[in-house]
Short mmCIF file of C-alpha atoms in Angstrom, two decimals:
data_model
loop_
_atom_site.label_atom_id
_atom_site.label_comp_id
_atom_site.label_asym_id
_atom_site.label_seq_id
_atom_site.Cartn_x
_atom_site.Cartn_y
_atom_site.Cartn_z
CA MET A 2 6.28 4.88 -18.13
CA ASN A 3 9.27 3.15 -19.70
CA GLU A 4 8.88 -0.03 -21.77
CA PHE A 5 9.34 -2.37 -18.79
CA GLN A 6 6.78 -0.51 -16.70
CA THR A 7 4.29 -0.55 -19.58
CA ILE A 8 4.63 -4.32 -19.96
CA LEU A 9 4.34 -4.76 -16.20
CA SER A 10 1.24 -2.56 -16.05
CA ASP A 11 -0.45 -4.35 -18.94
CA THR A 12 0.29 -7.76 -17.40
CA ALA A 13 -0.94 -6.84 -13.93
CA ASN A 14 -4.10 -5.10 -15.14
CA ARG A 15 -4.96 -8.00 -17.45
CA LEU A 16 -4.34 -10.57 -14.70
CA PHE A 17 -6.48 -8.79 -12.12
CA THR A 18 -9.22 -7.86 -14.58
CA ASP A 19 -9.53 -11.46 -15.79
CA ASN A 20 -9.16 -13.25 -12.43
CA LEU A 21 -10.44 -10.93 -9.71
CA THR A 22 -14.20 -10.64 -9.34
CA LYS A 23 -16.56 -9.15 -6.80
CA ASP A 24 -17.28 -12.67 -5.53
CA THR A 25 -13.56 -13.27 -5.04
CA ARG A 26 -13.28 -10.11 -2.91
CA ILE A 27 -16.34 -11.06 -0.85
CA ALA A 28 -15.06 -14.61 -0.31
CA ALA A 29 -11.65 -13.29 0.77
CA GLU A 30 -13.29 -10.98 3.30
CA ASP A 31 -15.18 -14.00 4.62
CA GLY A 32 -11.90 -15.86 5.17
CA THR A 33 -11.42 -17.85 1.95
CA TRP A 34 -7.84 -17.56 0.71
CA PRO A 35 -7.85 -16.83 -3.09
CA GLN A 36 -5.27 -19.50 -3.89
CA ALA A 37 -5.70 -19.42 -7.68
CA LEU A 38 -5.16 -15.65 -7.75
CA TRP A 39 -2.11 -15.92 -5.47
CA GLN A 40 -0.64 -18.65 -7.66
CA ALA A 41 -1.06 -16.45 -10.73
CA VAL A 42 0.62 -13.55 -8.95
CA GLU A 43 3.59 -15.73 -7.93
CA GLU A 44 3.92 -17.31 -11.38
CA ASN A 45 4.23 -13.85 -12.94
CA GLY A 46 7.12 -12.97 -10.60
CA PHE A 47 5.34 -9.99 -9.03
CA CYS A 48 6.42 -10.89 -5.49
CA ARG A 49 10.15 -10.61 -6.23
CA ILE A 50 10.20 -7.51 -8.38
CA LEU A 51 12.43 -5.66 -5.87
CA VAL A 52 14.68 -8.66 -5.20
CA SER A 53 18.10 -8.69 -6.87
CA GLU A 54 18.66 -11.00 -9.83
CA ALA A 55 21.30 -12.86 -7.80
CA ARG A 56 18.54 -14.04 -5.43
CA GLY A 57 16.07 -14.92 -8.14
CA GLY A 58 14.28 -11.60 -8.46
CA ALA A 59 13.73 -9.06 -11.22
CA GLY A 60 16.19 -6.53 -9.82
CA ALA A 61 13.77 -3.72 -10.59
CA SER A 62 13.59 -0.30 -8.97
CA TRP A 63 11.01 1.16 -6.62
CA SER A 64 9.72 3.23 -9.55
CA ASP A 65 9.05 -0.03 -11.41
CA ALA A 66 7.44 -1.62 -8.35
CA MET A 67 5.06 1.33 -8.04
CA VAL A 68 3.18 -0.10 -11.02
CA LEU A 69 2.25 -3.16 -8.95
CA LEU A 70 1.76 -1.32 -5.66
CA LYS A 71 -0.71 1.05 -7.35
CA ALA A 72 -2.42 -1.91 -9.07
CA CYS A 73 -3.13 -3.40 -5.63
CA GLY A 74 -5.24 -0.31 -4.89
CA LEU A 75 -6.65 0.07 -8.37
CA HIS A 76 -8.08 -3.47 -8.33
CA ALA A 77 -8.72 -3.78 -4.55
CA VAL A 78 -6.57 -6.92 -4.51
CA PRO A 79 -7.46 -9.09 -1.47
CA LEU A 80 -3.94 -10.48 -1.12
CA PRO A 81 -0.75 -9.43 0.71
CA LEU A 82 0.99 -8.74 -2.60
CA ALA A 83 2.19 -5.27 -1.58
CA GLU A 84 3.34 -6.57 1.81
CA THR A 85 5.20 -9.47 0.15
CA ILE A 86 6.97 -7.15 -2.32
CA VAL A 87 8.22 -4.88 0.48
CA ALA A 88 9.11 -7.73 2.88
CA ALA A 89 11.13 -9.42 0.13
CA TRP A 90 12.98 -6.14 -0.47
CA PHE A 91 13.97 -5.99 3.20
CA LEU A 92 15.29 -9.57 3.07
CA ASP A 93 17.29 -8.80 -0.05
CA GLN A 94 18.72 -5.62 1.49
CA ALA A 95 19.93 -7.73 4.44
CA GLY A 96 21.52 -10.32 2.16
CA LEU A 97 18.95 -13.00 2.97
CA ASP A 98 17.27 -15.45 0.61
CA VAL A 99 13.55 -14.88 -0.03
CA PRO A 100 11.27 -17.87 0.68
CA ASP A 101 8.27 -18.74 -1.46
CA GLY A 102 4.77 -17.92 -0.29
CA PRO A 103 3.11 -14.79 1.06
CA LEU A 104 5.15 -12.57 3.37
CA THR A 105 4.38 -9.66 5.61
CA PHE A 106 6.48 -7.25 7.64
CA GLY A 107 6.45 -4.67 10.38
CA PRO A 108 8.54 -2.67 12.82
CA ALA A 109 9.73 -4.68 15.80
CA GLU A 110 11.94 -4.72 18.88
CA LEU A 111 14.35 -7.68 18.90
CA LYS A 112 16.65 -9.16 21.54
CA GLY A 113 19.47 -11.66 21.24
CA GLU A 114 21.78 -12.34 18.32
CA GLY A 115 21.76 -14.78 15.39
CA ALA A 116 19.80 -17.96 16.08
CA ASP A 117 18.91 -16.65 19.57
CA THR A 118 17.09 -13.62 18.17
CA ARG A 119 13.64 -13.19 19.68
CA LEU A 120 10.88 -10.60 19.72
CA ALA A 121 11.35 -8.29 22.72
CA ASP A 122 7.78 -7.06 22.42
CA PRO A 123 4.78 -8.13 20.31
CA MET A 124 4.48 -6.74 16.79
CA ARG A 125 1.19 -4.86 16.67
CA LYS A 126 -1.49 -5.08 13.97
CA VAL A 127 0.63 -6.85 11.37
CA PRO A 128 -1.34 -7.16 8.10
CA TYR A 129 -1.97 -10.76 6.98
CA ALA A 130 0.17 -12.10 9.88
CA ALA A 131 -1.91 -15.28 10.15
CA GLU A 132 -1.99 -15.90 6.40
CA ALA A 133 1.70 -15.23 5.66
CA ALA A 134 4.16 -18.10 5.49
CA HIS A 135 6.79 -15.89 7.12
CA VAL A 136 6.87 -12.58 8.98
CA VAL A 137 9.77 -10.18 8.45
CA ALA A 138 10.63 -8.14 11.56
CA ILE A 139 12.65 -4.94 11.14
CA ALA A 140 14.30 -3.50 14.25
CA PRO A 141 16.74 -0.59 14.81
CA ALA A 142 20.33 -1.78 15.30
CA GLY A 143 23.29 0.56 15.51
CA ASP A 144 23.47 2.68 12.38
CA GLY A 145 21.01 0.47 10.46
CA VAL A 146 18.40 -2.20 11.07
CA THR A 147 18.27 -5.90 11.85
CA VAL A 148 16.03 -7.88 9.51
CA ALA A 149 14.73 -11.17 10.95
CA LEU A 150 12.78 -13.82 9.05
CA LEU A 151 10.28 -15.42 11.44
CA SER A 152 8.30 -18.60 10.91
CA ASP A 153 5.61 -20.42 12.93
CA VAL A 154 4.70 -17.20 14.69
CA THR A 155 2.20 -17.03 17.53
CA ILE A 156 -0.81 -14.89 16.73
CA ALA A 157 -2.86 -13.01 19.30
CA GLU A 158 -6.21 -11.36 18.80
CA PRO A 159 -6.70 -11.82 15.05
CA ALA A 160 -8.91 -9.08 13.72
CA ALA A 161 -9.67 -7.20 10.52
CA SER A 162 -8.87 -3.70 9.37
CA ILE A 163 -11.53 -1.30 8.12
CA ALA A 164 -10.73 -2.68 4.67
CA ARG A 165 -11.59 -6.16 6.09
CA ASP A 166 -8.05 -7.32 5.45
CA PRO A 167 -6.85 -9.60 8.26
CA VAL A 168 -4.50 -8.12 10.86
CA ALA A 169 -3.08 -9.60 14.06
CA ASP A 170 -0.51 -9.10 16.78
CA VAL A 171 2.57 -11.33 16.56
CA THR A 172 3.54 -12.26 20.09
CA ALA A 173 6.35 -14.75 19.53
CA ALA A 174 8.32 -16.45 16.80
CA GLY A 175 8.45 -20.22 16.77
CA ALA A 176 11.73 -20.01 14.91
CA VAL A 177 14.01 -17.30 13.63
CA THR A 178 14.97 -18.70 10.25
CA ALA A 179 17.57 -16.07 9.43
CA THR A 180 18.78 -12.62 10.43
CA GLY A 181 20.85 -9.98 8.71
CA LYS A 182 21.87 -6.34 8.90
CA ALA A 183 20.83 -3.70 6.41
CA ALA A 184 22.13 -0.15 6.00
CA LEU A 185 18.71 1.48 6.17
CA PRO A 186 17.14 4.20 8.35
CA GLN A 187 16.02 3.04 11.78
CA ASP A 188 12.41 3.78 10.87
CA ALA A 189 12.80 1.93 7.56
CA ALA A 190 9.75 -0.27 8.20
CA MET A 191 7.56 2.79 8.69
CA GLN A 192 9.02 4.55 5.65
CA ALA A 193 8.62 1.57 3.30
CA GLY A 194 5.15 0.85 4.68
CA ALA A 195 4.11 4.48 4.19
CA LEU A 196 5.30 4.46 0.59
CA MET A 197 3.49 1.17 0.00
CA ARG A 198 0.23 2.59 1.38
CA ALA A 199 0.60 5.90 -0.53
CA ALA A 200 0.85 3.91 -3.77
CA GLY A 201 -2.19 1.83 -2.84
CA ILE A 202 -4.18 4.97 -2.08
CA ALA A 203 -3.19 6.44 -5.47
CA GLY A 204 -4.57 3.36 -7.20
CA ALA A 205 -7.74 3.20 -5.10
CA LEU A 206 -8.48 6.88 -5.73
CA GLN A 207 -8.22 6.31 -9.48
CA ALA A 208 -10.67 3.41 -9.26
CA ALA A 209 -13.15 5.34 -7.09
CA LEU A 210 -12.90 8.34 -9.44
CA ALA A 211 -13.64 6.16 -12.48
CA GLN A 212 -16.72 4.71 -10.76
CA ALA A 213 -17.95 8.16 -9.70
CA MET A 214 -17.54 9.53 -13.24
CA GLN A 215 -19.34 6.55 -14.75
CA TYR A 216 -22.24 6.83 -12.29
CA ALA A 217 -22.51 10.60 -12.82
CA GLY A 218 -22.85 9.96 -16.55
CA GLU A 219 -25.55 7.31 -16.07
CA ARG A 220 -27.67 8.75 -13.25
CA VAL A 221 -30.41 11.00 -14.62
CA GLN A 222 -32.04 13.70 -12.51
CA PHE A 223 -34.39 16.44 -13.74
CA GLY A 224 -34.13 15.04 -17.25
CA ARG A 225 -30.36 15.00 -17.67
CA PRO A 226 -27.31 13.12 -16.33
CA ILE A 227 -26.08 14.53 -13.02
CA SER A 228 -22.64 14.96 -14.64
CA LYS A 229 -24.16 17.97 -16.44
CA PHE A 230 -24.66 19.80 -13.15
CA GLN A 231 -21.85 22.20 -12.33
CA ALA A 232 -21.78 21.22 -8.66
CA ILE A 233 -21.06 17.59 -9.60
CA GLN A 234 -18.46 18.66 -12.15
CA HIS A 235 -16.64 20.70 -9.51
CA GLN A 236 -16.64 17.77 -7.10
CA LEU A 237 -15.28 15.34 -9.68
CA ALA A 238 -12.63 17.84 -10.80
CA GLU A 239 -11.49 18.21 -7.18
CA MET A 240 -11.33 14.43 -6.76
CA ALA A 241 -9.32 14.08 -9.96
CA THR A 242 -6.88 16.65 -8.62
CA HIS A 243 -6.45 14.70 -5.38
CA ALA A 244 -5.92 11.42 -7.25
CA ALA A 245 -3.33 12.94 -9.59
CA SER A 246 -1.40 14.68 -6.81
CA VAL A 247 -1.12 11.48 -4.75
CA GLY A 248 0.11 9.54 -7.78
CA VAL A 249 2.78 12.14 -8.54
CA ALA A 250 3.88 12.43 -4.89
CA ALA A 251 4.18 8.64 -4.62
CA ASP A 252 6.19 8.47 -7.85
CA VAL A 253 8.59 11.16 -6.61
CA ALA A 254 9.04 9.27 -3.32
CA ALA A 255 9.67 6.03 -5.21
CA ARG A 256 12.31 7.75 -7.34
CA ALA A 257 14.03 9.00 -4.19
CA MET A 258 13.85 5.51 -2.69
CA SER A 259 15.39 4.03 -5.81
CA ALA A 260 18.24 6.56 -5.73
CA ASP A 261 19.07 6.19 -2.03
CA PRO A 262 16.78 4.49 0.51
CA THR A 263 18.69 6.20 3.33
CA ASP A 264 17.75 9.67 2.03
CA ALA A 265 14.11 9.40 1.00
CA ALA A 266 12.40 10.35 4.27
CA PHE A 267 11.33 13.82 3.11
CA GLU A 268 9.71 12.59 -0.10
CA ILE A 269 8.02 9.63 1.62
CA ALA A 270 6.67 11.85 4.40
CA ALA A 271 5.27 14.30 1.85
CA ALA A 272 3.69 11.49 -0.19
CA LYS A 273 2.01 9.77 2.78
CA LEU A 274 0.80 13.08 4.21
CA ARG A 275 -0.79 13.99 0.87
CA ALA A 276 -2.20 10.47 0.44
CA ALA A 277 -3.75 10.32 3.91
CA ASP A 278 -5.53 13.64 3.42
CA ALA A 279 -6.64 12.81 -0.13
CA ALA A 280 -7.96 9.38 0.93
CA GLN A 281 -10.55 10.98 3.21
CA LEU A 282 -11.52 13.74 0.78
CA GLY A 283 -11.65 11.43 -2.24
CA ALA A 284 -13.79 8.81 -0.53
CA SER A 285 -16.17 11.52 0.63
CA ILE A 286 -16.62 12.92 -2.89
CA ALA A 287 -17.11 9.46 -4.40
CA HIS A 288 -19.92 8.70 -1.95
CA GLN A 289 -21.53 12.12 -2.36
CA THR A 290 -21.61 11.58 -6.13
CA HIS A 291 -23.16 8.13 -5.77
CA GLY A 292 -25.74 9.20 -3.22
CA ALA A 293 -27.36 6.47 -1.13
CA ILE A 294 -26.54 3.66 -3.56
CA GLY A 295 -22.82 4.04 -2.82
CA PHE A 296 -23.33 3.09 0.82
CA THR A 297 -24.95 -0.25 0.07
CA TYR A 298 -23.02 -3.51 0.24
CA GLU A 299 -24.45 -4.56 -3.12
CA HIS A 300 -22.65 -1.69 -4.85
CA GLY A 301 -18.92 -2.26 -5.29
CA LEU A 302 -17.70 1.22 -4.31
CA HIS A 303 -17.11 0.15 -0.70
CA PHE A 304 -14.26 -2.19 -1.67
CA TRP A 305 -12.21 0.91 -2.53
CA THR A 306 -13.49 3.45 -0.01
CA ARG A 307 -12.92 1.06 2.91
CA ARG A 308 -9.31 0.63 1.71
CA LEU A 309 -8.91 4.40 1.50
CA TRP A 310 -10.20 4.81 5.05
CA SER A 311 -7.98 1.99 6.31
CA TRP A 312 -4.73 2.78 4.48
CA GLY A 313 -4.72 6.50 5.36
CA PRO A 314 -3.76 5.94 9.03
CA GLU A 315 -1.68 2.77 8.48
CA PHE A 316 2.11 3.15 8.76
CA GLY A 317 1.57 6.66 10.09
CA GLY A 318 -1.30 8.98 9.33
CA ALA A 319 -1.20 12.60 8.21
CA SER A 320 -0.29 14.00 11.65
CA HIS A 321 2.61 11.54 12.07
CA TRP A 322 4.26 12.47 8.78
CA ALA A 323 3.49 16.19 9.23
CA ARG A 324 5.51 16.04 12.46
CA VAL A 325 8.35 14.31 10.60
CA LEU A 326 8.43 17.10 8.03
CA GLY A 327 8.13 19.76 10.74
CA ARG A 328 11.01 18.35 12.77
CA GLN A 329 13.21 18.22 9.68
CA ALA A 330 12.34 21.81 8.76
CA ILE A 331 13.18 22.99 12.29
CA ALA A 332 16.44 21.04 12.30
CA ASP A 333 17.51 22.51 8.96
CA GLY A 334 16.59 26.06 9.98
CA GLY A 335 14.17 28.50 8.44
CA LYS A 336 16.63 29.85 5.89
CA ALA A 337 17.17 26.35 4.45
CA LEU A 338 13.48 25.52 4.01
CA TRP A 339 12.93 27.17 0.63
CA ALA A 340 16.15 25.78 -0.81
CA SER A 341 15.33 22.29 0.50
CA VAL A 342 11.83 22.26 -0.99
CA THR A 343 12.74 23.71 -4.38
CA ALA A 344 15.77 21.42 -4.79
CA ARG A 345 13.58 18.29 -4.87
#
């Protein structure tokens, strides 16, 4: 980490450690918006870290933002902080001002131009759609994408993800506040969302690993802590490997995104593929280490394992991004594969 990232990490970890409790997470899952926590997040400028300084942001890079995106997983933050950071980035890329309040985003099909822009089809399973002050719709347009800021959206079939975060379909926009064009890949919403979820999984795996290691050191069986048994040690070592590999893959993808968001598809696909696989394996090892206690609601492990199960498939699961990598390898030709992989 550089100096800025270290300060950012210390600030975020201190804020969430001091202000986010188990009761806060439970209340959020029951529908109570954690206003005090959101206000603290906004006051620290986390939401606009990827927004240019000209529009009131920090002008930081994706590598810097990874500190916060991972913290959302590490602390099981029950807020759309990650969604707001990415949605604000899309608005900034399109030359649009970023409004205050929570944001969310998703891929969309739009029709019309300017003030007449409308959703052509509903946006499916948008995270925090009902709670967000605005929804950012990203649709393919020519060589780039159209970014539309929607307000007063109509929500259909509000539900909850496996993580118990609210999701809903957006069927119509009451008003299109602003639109703009951005020179980004046509699947930019999927790519940015996949990177966001890979970072969250990296953080959640670290938290689940820490809990599993602590429990293995405390739980005594046959007269000694279960961490002394070689079978448990092997399991925890494997989980640590998964957690580390996802963190590195996400950091590499973020570095590619910072360098050129139009040429980061390979790294993002590799990161989300690795994260989706590791999320399942890591959650499984954490629960095996905890035994029956890990499956109870009273134990806190489920706040992280439910996020791992939910985030793995969101914005494309392992099979989706494996196909992306496969298509690119076929398009480049077999002789180019080794050179392409080793050059990154």
